[in-house]
Amino acid sequence: MGINSKHLATFILGAAAGVAAHKYLQTEEGEKLLEDLKTKANSLKAEAEGAFDKAPEYFEELKTKGSETLKGNFPDVETFLKDLYEKFVGNKGTGSSTTEVTPTPDPIS
């Protein structure tokens, strides 16, 4: 892929925008803008860290309330889920299976 006039024009416009942004940020107004951005970024960072720290408590509360709501609306759900779990998992590992697997002979030998 060669360099054509569109690529060159894009590079020149990008460089010009960078120079203009640098000049603007050197002014008093630009420095004020940078300080405002830093303050807002630090505020958002602190808020995100707080939310991260509260996440385990939030999910535990959500689990508890969800469980209570489910039991309140469907009182037999716990028994139903236990029976369902036993139906699918309860027979595994008990050794009561009667199915035998016979090895197939190796066709190469």
Backbone as a chain_set.jsonl record, in Angstrom:
{"seq": "MGINSKHLATFILGAAAGVAAHKYLQTEEGEKLLEDLKTKANSLKAEAEGAFDKAPEYFEELKTKGSETLKGNFPDVETFLKDLYEKFVGNKGTGSSTTEVTPTPDPIS", "coords": {"N": [[0.849, -1.174, 0.0], [0.737, 2.05, -0.987], [1.738, 5.467, -0.305], [-0.62, 7.892, -0.682], [-2.185, 10.964, -1.822], [-4.337, 11.403, -0.085], [-3.592, 10.131, 2.296], [-1.347, 11.645, 2.996], [-2.495, 14.196, 3.307], [-4.197, 13.687, 5.462], [-2.329, 13.087, 7.46], [-1.0, 15.566, 7.666], [-3.122, 17.241, 8.47], [-3.712, 16.061, 10.94], [-1.327, 16.488, 12.342], [-1.338, 19.279, 12.384], [-3.616, 19.712, 13.956], [-2.722, 18.635, 16.353], [-0.627, 20.417, 16.982], [-2.115, 22.765, 17.284], [-3.749, 22.066, 19.462], [-1.801, 21.729, 21.427], [-0.773, 24.361, 21.607], [-3.1, 25.664, 22.506], [-3.485, 24.442, 25.0], [-1.392, 25.494, 26.4], [-2.161, 27.99, 27.113], [-3.754, 30.144, 29.585], [-6.46, 29.548, 29.851], [-6.519, 26.987, 28.704], [-4.933, 25.567, 30.543], [-6.605, 25.732, 32.749], [-8.709, 24.189, 31.805], [-7.434, 21.68, 31.642], [-6.932, 21.228, 34.384], [-9.562, 21.058, 35.329], [-10.375, 18.76, 33.961], [-8.637, 16.874, 35.102], [-9.529, 16.944, 37.763], [-12.172, 16.011, 37.473], [-11.627, 13.468, 36.434], [-10.256, 12.268, 38.578], [-12.315, 12.274, 40.434], [-14.184, 10.554, 39.203], [-12.63, 8.237, 39.215], [-12.381, 7.728, 41.982], [-15.066, 7.277, 42.578], [-15.551, 4.978, 41.048], [-13.795, 3.169, 42.285], [-14.99, 3.057, 44.799], [-17.444, 1.9, 44.118], [-16.533, -0.568, 43.241], [-15.518, -1.618, 45.603], [-17.871, -1.891, 47.046], [-19.261, -3.799, 45.652], [-19.228, -6.695, 46.327], [-20.852, -6.727, 48.673], [-23.221, -5.704, 47.628], [-23.965, -7.691, 45.744], [-24.312, -9.858, 47.438], [-26.467, -8.985, 48.966], [-28.339, -8.777, 46.913], [-28.536, -11.466, 46.18], [-29.619, -12.543, 48.539], [-32.078, -11.119, 48.799], [-33.238, -11.857, 46.366], [-33.498, -14.606, 46.724], [-35.272, -14.653, 48.909], [-37.515, -13.426, 47.727], [-38.082, -15.227, 45.679], [-38.706, -17.518, 47.197], [-40.907, -16.5, 48.533], [-42.788, -16.036, 46.498], [-42.886, -18.474, 45.201], [-43.337, -20.969, 47.031], [-42.605, -23.712, 47.088], [-40.299, -23.939, 45.674], [-37.683, -24.468, 46.568], [-37.689, -27.181, 47.349], [-38.402, -28.299, 44.888], [-36.166, -27.586, 43.284], [-34.115, -28.941, 44.638], [-34.945, -31.6, 44.275], [-34.813, -31.74, 41.489], [-32.078, -31.301, 41.11], [-31.028, -33.581, 42.392], [-32.07, -35.49, 40.701], [-30.624, -35.132, 38.332], [-27.914, -35.114, 39.126], [-27.6, -36.733, 41.322], [-27.352, -39.548, 40.806], [-24.842, -39.932, 39.774], [-21.64, -41.288, 40.235], [-22.376, -43.168, 42.157], [-22.156, -45.812, 41.589], [-24.184, -47.453, 40.836], [-24.85, -47.85, 38.289], [-25.695, -49.824, 35.455], [-24.713, -50.038, 32.968], [-22.365, -51.275, 30.732], [-19.173, -50.784, 29.312], [-17.631, -51.918, 26.517], [-14.461, -52.515, 25.183], [-13.469, -51.657, 21.871], [-12.001, -53.591, 19.283], [-8.708, -52.952, 17.983], [-8.411, -51.878, 14.732], [-6.06, -51.904, 13.239], [-4.186, -53.77, 14.185]], "CA": [[0.0, 0.0, 0.0], [1.568, 3.239, -1.107], [1.242, 6.715, 0.27], [-1.241, 8.742, -1.687], [-2.435, 12.331, -1.356], [-5.268, 11.376, 1.05], [-2.825, 9.803, 3.496], [-0.5, 12.785, 3.304], [-3.366, 15.261, 3.804], [-4.654, 13.281, 6.788], [-1.199, 13.254, 8.366], [-0.753, 17.0, 7.858], [-4.214, 17.772, 9.289], [-3.534, 15.543, 12.295], [-0.201, 17.205, 12.942], [-1.79, 20.651, 12.635], [-4.536, 19.667, 15.102], [-1.888, 18.419, 17.53], [0.071, 21.671, 17.284], [-3.119, 23.707, 17.772], [-4.144, 21.64, 20.803], [-0.678, 22.032, 22.31], [-0.756, 25.822, 21.798], [-4.267, 26.029, 23.319], [-3.307, 23.965, 26.363], [-0.379, 26.319, 27.042], [-2.782, 29.237, 27.564], [-4.367, 30.076, 30.92], [-7.741, 28.856, 29.688], [-6.208, 25.585, 28.466], [-4.488, 24.981, 31.801], [-7.81, 25.583, 33.572], [-9.421, 23.037, 31.251], [-6.709, 20.489, 32.074], [-7.176, 21.038, 35.817], [-10.946, 20.58, 35.458], [-10.402, 17.375, 33.5], [-7.969, 16.053, 36.119], [-10.425, 16.862, 38.921], [-13.279, 15.118, 37.122], [-11.092, 12.112, 36.289], [-10.014, 11.748, 39.925], [-13.623, 12.036, 41.038], [-14.715, 9.321, 38.605], [-11.803, 7.126, 39.687], [-12.778, 7.451, 43.368], [-16.411, 6.704, 42.516], [-15.426, 3.613, 40.525], [-13.177, 2.358, 43.332], [-16.018, 2.848, 45.82], [-18.409, 0.934, 43.587], [-15.855, -1.86, 43.216], [-15.438, -2.096, 46.983], [-19.219, -2.219, 47.519], [-19.866, -4.821, 44.793], [-19.552, -7.957, 47.007], [-22.009, -6.514, 49.553], [-24.391, -5.521, 46.783], [-24.376, -8.968, 45.169], [-24.796, -10.701, 48.53], [-27.818, -8.488, 49.254], [-29.17, -9.151, 45.774], [-28.766, -12.902, 46.293], [-30.521, -12.771, 49.663], [-33.415, -10.617, 48.45], [-33.765, -12.688, 45.281], [-33.893, -15.876, 47.322], [-36.494, -14.408, 49.689], [-38.61, -13.156, 46.799], [-38.403, -16.483, 45.009], [-39.395, -18.365, 48.163], [-42.205, -15.891, 48.841], [-43.698, -16.199, 45.364], [-42.953, -19.892, 44.856], [-42.891, -21.587, 48.281], [-42.074, -25.055, 46.902], [-39.184, -23.896, 44.727], [-36.484, -25.086, 47.131], [-37.864, -28.627, 47.225], [-38.373, -28.606, 43.46], [-34.79, -27.497, 42.802], [-33.341, -30.035, 45.227], [-35.337, -32.824, 43.577], [-34.275, -31.644, 40.139], [-30.633, -31.493, 41.222], [-30.804, -34.998, 42.687], [-32.428, -36.268, 39.511], [-29.559, -35.039, 37.331], [-26.571, -35.297, 39.665], [-27.609, -37.695, 42.407], [-26.99, -40.898, 40.403], [-23.45, -39.978, 39.342], [-20.656, -41.662, 41.234], [-22.89, -44.108, 43.152], [-21.797, -47.157, 41.183], [-25.38, -48.25, 40.593], [-25.086, -47.921, 36.857], [-25.561, -51.185, 34.935], [-24.211, -49.969, 31.607], [-20.967, -51.656, 30.609], [-18.508, -50.321, 28.104], [-16.679, -52.927, 26.048], [-13.508, -51.879, 24.246], [-13.52, -52.135, 20.486], [-10.661, -54.027, 18.869], [-7.941, -52.03, 17.149], [-8.448, -52.431, 13.376], [-4.738, -51.943, 12.624], [-3.415, -54.942, 14.596]], "C": [[0.892, 1.235, 0.0], [0.929, 4.439, -0.445], [0.637, 7.533, -0.856], [-1.567, 10.099, -1.061], [-3.403, 12.366, -0.171], [-4.523, 11.084, 2.352], [-1.968, 10.988, 3.936], [-1.328, 13.926, 3.896], [-3.857, 14.93, 5.215], [-3.546, 13.463, 7.818], [-0.96, 14.726, 8.673], [-1.85, 17.618, 8.72], [-4.092, 17.292, 10.74], [-2.417, 16.254, 13.029], [-0.605, 18.636, 13.283], [-2.73, 20.7, 13.838], [-3.747, 19.458, 16.388], [-1.166, 19.676, 17.956], [-0.914, 22.685, 17.861], [-3.556, 23.34, 19.194], [-3.035, 21.96, 21.806], [-0.621, 23.529, 22.624], [-1.902, 26.245, 22.719], [-4.047, 25.621, 24.772], [-2.225, 24.728, 27.114], [-0.961, 27.636, 27.559], [-3.379, 29.03, 28.958], [-5.688, 29.313, 30.874], [-7.531, 27.351, 29.469], [-5.743, 24.885, 29.733], [-5.656, 24.783, 32.752], [-8.615, 24.371, 33.108], [-8.757, 21.734, 31.688], [-6.942, 20.194, 33.554], [-8.592, 20.514, 36.06], [-11.048, 19.115, 35.044], [-9.745, 16.436, 34.522], [-8.862, 15.869, 37.338], [-11.571, 15.895, 38.645], [-12.806, 13.67, 36.993], [-10.826, 11.49, 37.66], [-11.318, 11.442, 40.652], [-14.242, 10.743, 40.512], [-13.939, 8.098, 39.069], [-12.21, 6.738, 41.105], [-14.158, 6.801, 43.417], [-16.369, 5.255, 42.038], [-14.798, 2.692, 41.572], [-14.168, 2.064, 44.443], [-17.042, 1.82, 45.379], [-17.8, -0.461, 43.567], [-15.784, -2.464, 44.621], [-16.803, -2.537, 47.512], [-19.862, -3.368, 46.74], [-20.147, -6.136, 45.526], [-20.768, -7.847, 47.932], [-23.29, -6.417, 48.734], [-24.888, -6.867, 46.235], [-24.866, -9.935, 46.239], [-26.222, -10.289, 48.896], [-28.785, -8.879, 48.142], [-29.512, -10.64, 45.827], [-29.778, -13.199, 47.393], [-31.94, -12.325, 49.329], [-34.045, -11.441, 47.34], [-34.262, -14.018, 45.8], [-35.189, -15.719, 48.11], [-37.698, -14.177, 48.785], [-39.049, -14.43, 46.102], [-39.167, -17.414, 45.946], [-40.772, -17.824, 48.512], [-43.223, -16.125, 47.74], [-43.899, -17.663, 44.975], [-42.458, -20.693, 46.068], [-42.261, -22.967, 48.117], [-40.842, -25.089, 46.003], [-37.937, -24.591, 45.275], [-36.548, -26.612, 47.013], [-37.775, -29.058, 45.772], [-36.942, -28.609, 42.93], [-33.909, -28.595, 43.379], [-33.662, -31.346, 44.53], [-34.756, -32.857, 42.172], [-32.771, -31.888, 40.142], [-30.308, -32.967, 41.475], [-31.078, -35.866, 41.467], [-31.274, -36.279, 38.509], [-28.184, -35.396, 37.874], [-26.51, -36.435, 40.676], [-27.139, -39.08, 42.031], [-25.53, -41.011, 39.997], [-22.556, -40.369, 40.502], [-21.159, -42.644, 42.266], [-22.539, -45.538, 42.809], [-22.997, -48.028, 40.88], [-25.701, -48.379, 39.115], [-24.835, -49.335, 36.356], [-25.018, -51.195, 33.521], [-22.731, -50.327, 31.594], [-20.423, -51.148, 29.291], [-17.49, -51.376, 27.724], [-15.75, -52.28, 25.04], [-13.658, -52.498, 22.855], [-12.113, -52.538, 20.067], [-10.021, -53.02, 17.928], [-7.888, -52.607, 15.738], [-7.071, -52.565, 12.731], [-3.995, -53.227, 12.99], [-3.916, -56.217, 14.073]], "O": [[1.708, 1.421, 0.903], [-0.246, 4.431, -0.078], [1.295, 7.828, -1.853], [-1.252, 10.34, 0.104], [-3.308, 13.262, 0.668], [-4.787, 11.707, 3.38], [-1.883, 11.289, 5.126], [-0.915, 14.553, 4.872], [-3.922, 15.815, 6.068], [-3.797, 13.941, 8.925], [-0.741, 15.088, 9.829], [-1.561, 18.427, 9.601], [-4.349, 18.062, 11.666], [-2.551, 16.584, 14.207], [-0.254, 19.147, 14.346], [-2.652, 21.622, 14.649], [-4.079, 20.051, 17.415], [-1.091, 19.98, 19.146], [-0.59, 23.388, 18.818], [-3.713, 24.223, 20.038], [-3.315, 22.414, 22.915], [-0.441, 23.916, 23.779], [-1.714, 27.079, 23.605], [-4.386, 26.377, 25.682], [-2.141, 24.628, 28.338], [-0.323, 28.324, 28.356], [-3.494, 27.905, 29.444], [-5.986, 28.522, 31.769], [-8.289, 26.537, 29.996], [-6.112, 23.737, 29.977], [-5.707, 23.791, 33.48], [-9.139, 23.617, 33.928], [-9.446, 20.786, 32.064], [-7.128, 19.038, 33.935], [-8.798, 19.632, 36.893], [-11.726, 18.324, 35.699], [-10.242, 15.338, 34.773], [-8.948, 14.77, 37.888], [-11.901, 15.059, 39.486], [-13.513, 12.749, 37.402], [-11.135, 10.319, 37.881], [-11.408, 10.466, 41.396], [-14.76, 9.936, 41.283], [-14.525, 7.039, 39.292], [-12.367, 5.554, 41.402], [-14.389, 5.883, 44.204], [-17.079, 4.403, 42.572], [-15.231, 1.55, 41.725], [-14.193, 0.955, 44.977], [-17.459, 0.97, 46.165], [-18.492, -1.439, 43.852], [-15.967, -3.668, 44.8], [-16.886, -3.451, 48.332], [-20.916, -3.86, 47.142], [-21.244, -6.669, 45.361], [-21.608, -8.746, 47.977], [-24.319, -6.981, 49.106], [-26.086, -7.147, 46.259], [-25.749, -10.751, 45.972], [-27.083, -11.142, 49.111], [-29.921, -9.269, 48.41], [-30.647, -11.029, 45.551], [-30.686, -14.009, 47.207], [-32.895, -13.068, 49.55], [-35.248, -11.699, 47.364], [-35.31, -14.509, 45.38], [-36.095, -16.545, 47.998], [-38.786, -14.685, 49.058], [-40.244, -14.684, 45.95], [-40.157, -18.027, 45.546], [-41.7, -18.594, 48.76], [-44.394, -16.383, 48.019], [-44.961, -18.039, 44.478], [-41.283, -21.056, 46.125], [-41.444, -23.356, 48.95], [-40.393, -26.167, 45.614], [-37.21, -25.237, 44.52], [-35.572, -27.251, 46.622], [-37.144, -30.068, 45.458], [-36.546, -29.526, 42.211], [-33.045, -29.125, 42.68], [-32.758, -32.124, 44.224], [-34.264, -33.892, 41.722], [-32.25, -32.596, 39.28], [-29.414, -33.528, 40.841], [-30.391, -36.861, 41.236], [-30.979, -37.312, 37.907], [-27.361, -35.937, 37.136], [-25.452, -37.038, 40.857], [-26.56, -39.757, 42.88], [-25.026, -42.129, 39.888], [-22.693, -39.852, 41.61], [-20.419, -42.944, 43.203], [-22.62, -46.407, 43.678], [-22.844, -49.234, 40.683], [-26.721, -48.96, 38.744], [-23.876, -49.982, 36.777], [-24.876, -52.264, 32.928], [-21.939, -49.759, 32.346], [-21.132, -51.093, 28.286], [-16.594, -51.698, 28.505], [-16.202, -51.573, 24.139], [-13.934, -53.688, 22.701], [-11.14, -51.893, 20.457], [-10.706, -52.327, 17.175], [-7.377, -53.711, 15.55], [-6.938, -53.292, 11.747], [-3.232, -53.732, 12.167], [-3.342, -57.269, 14.356]]}, "num_chains": 1, "name": "protein.A"}
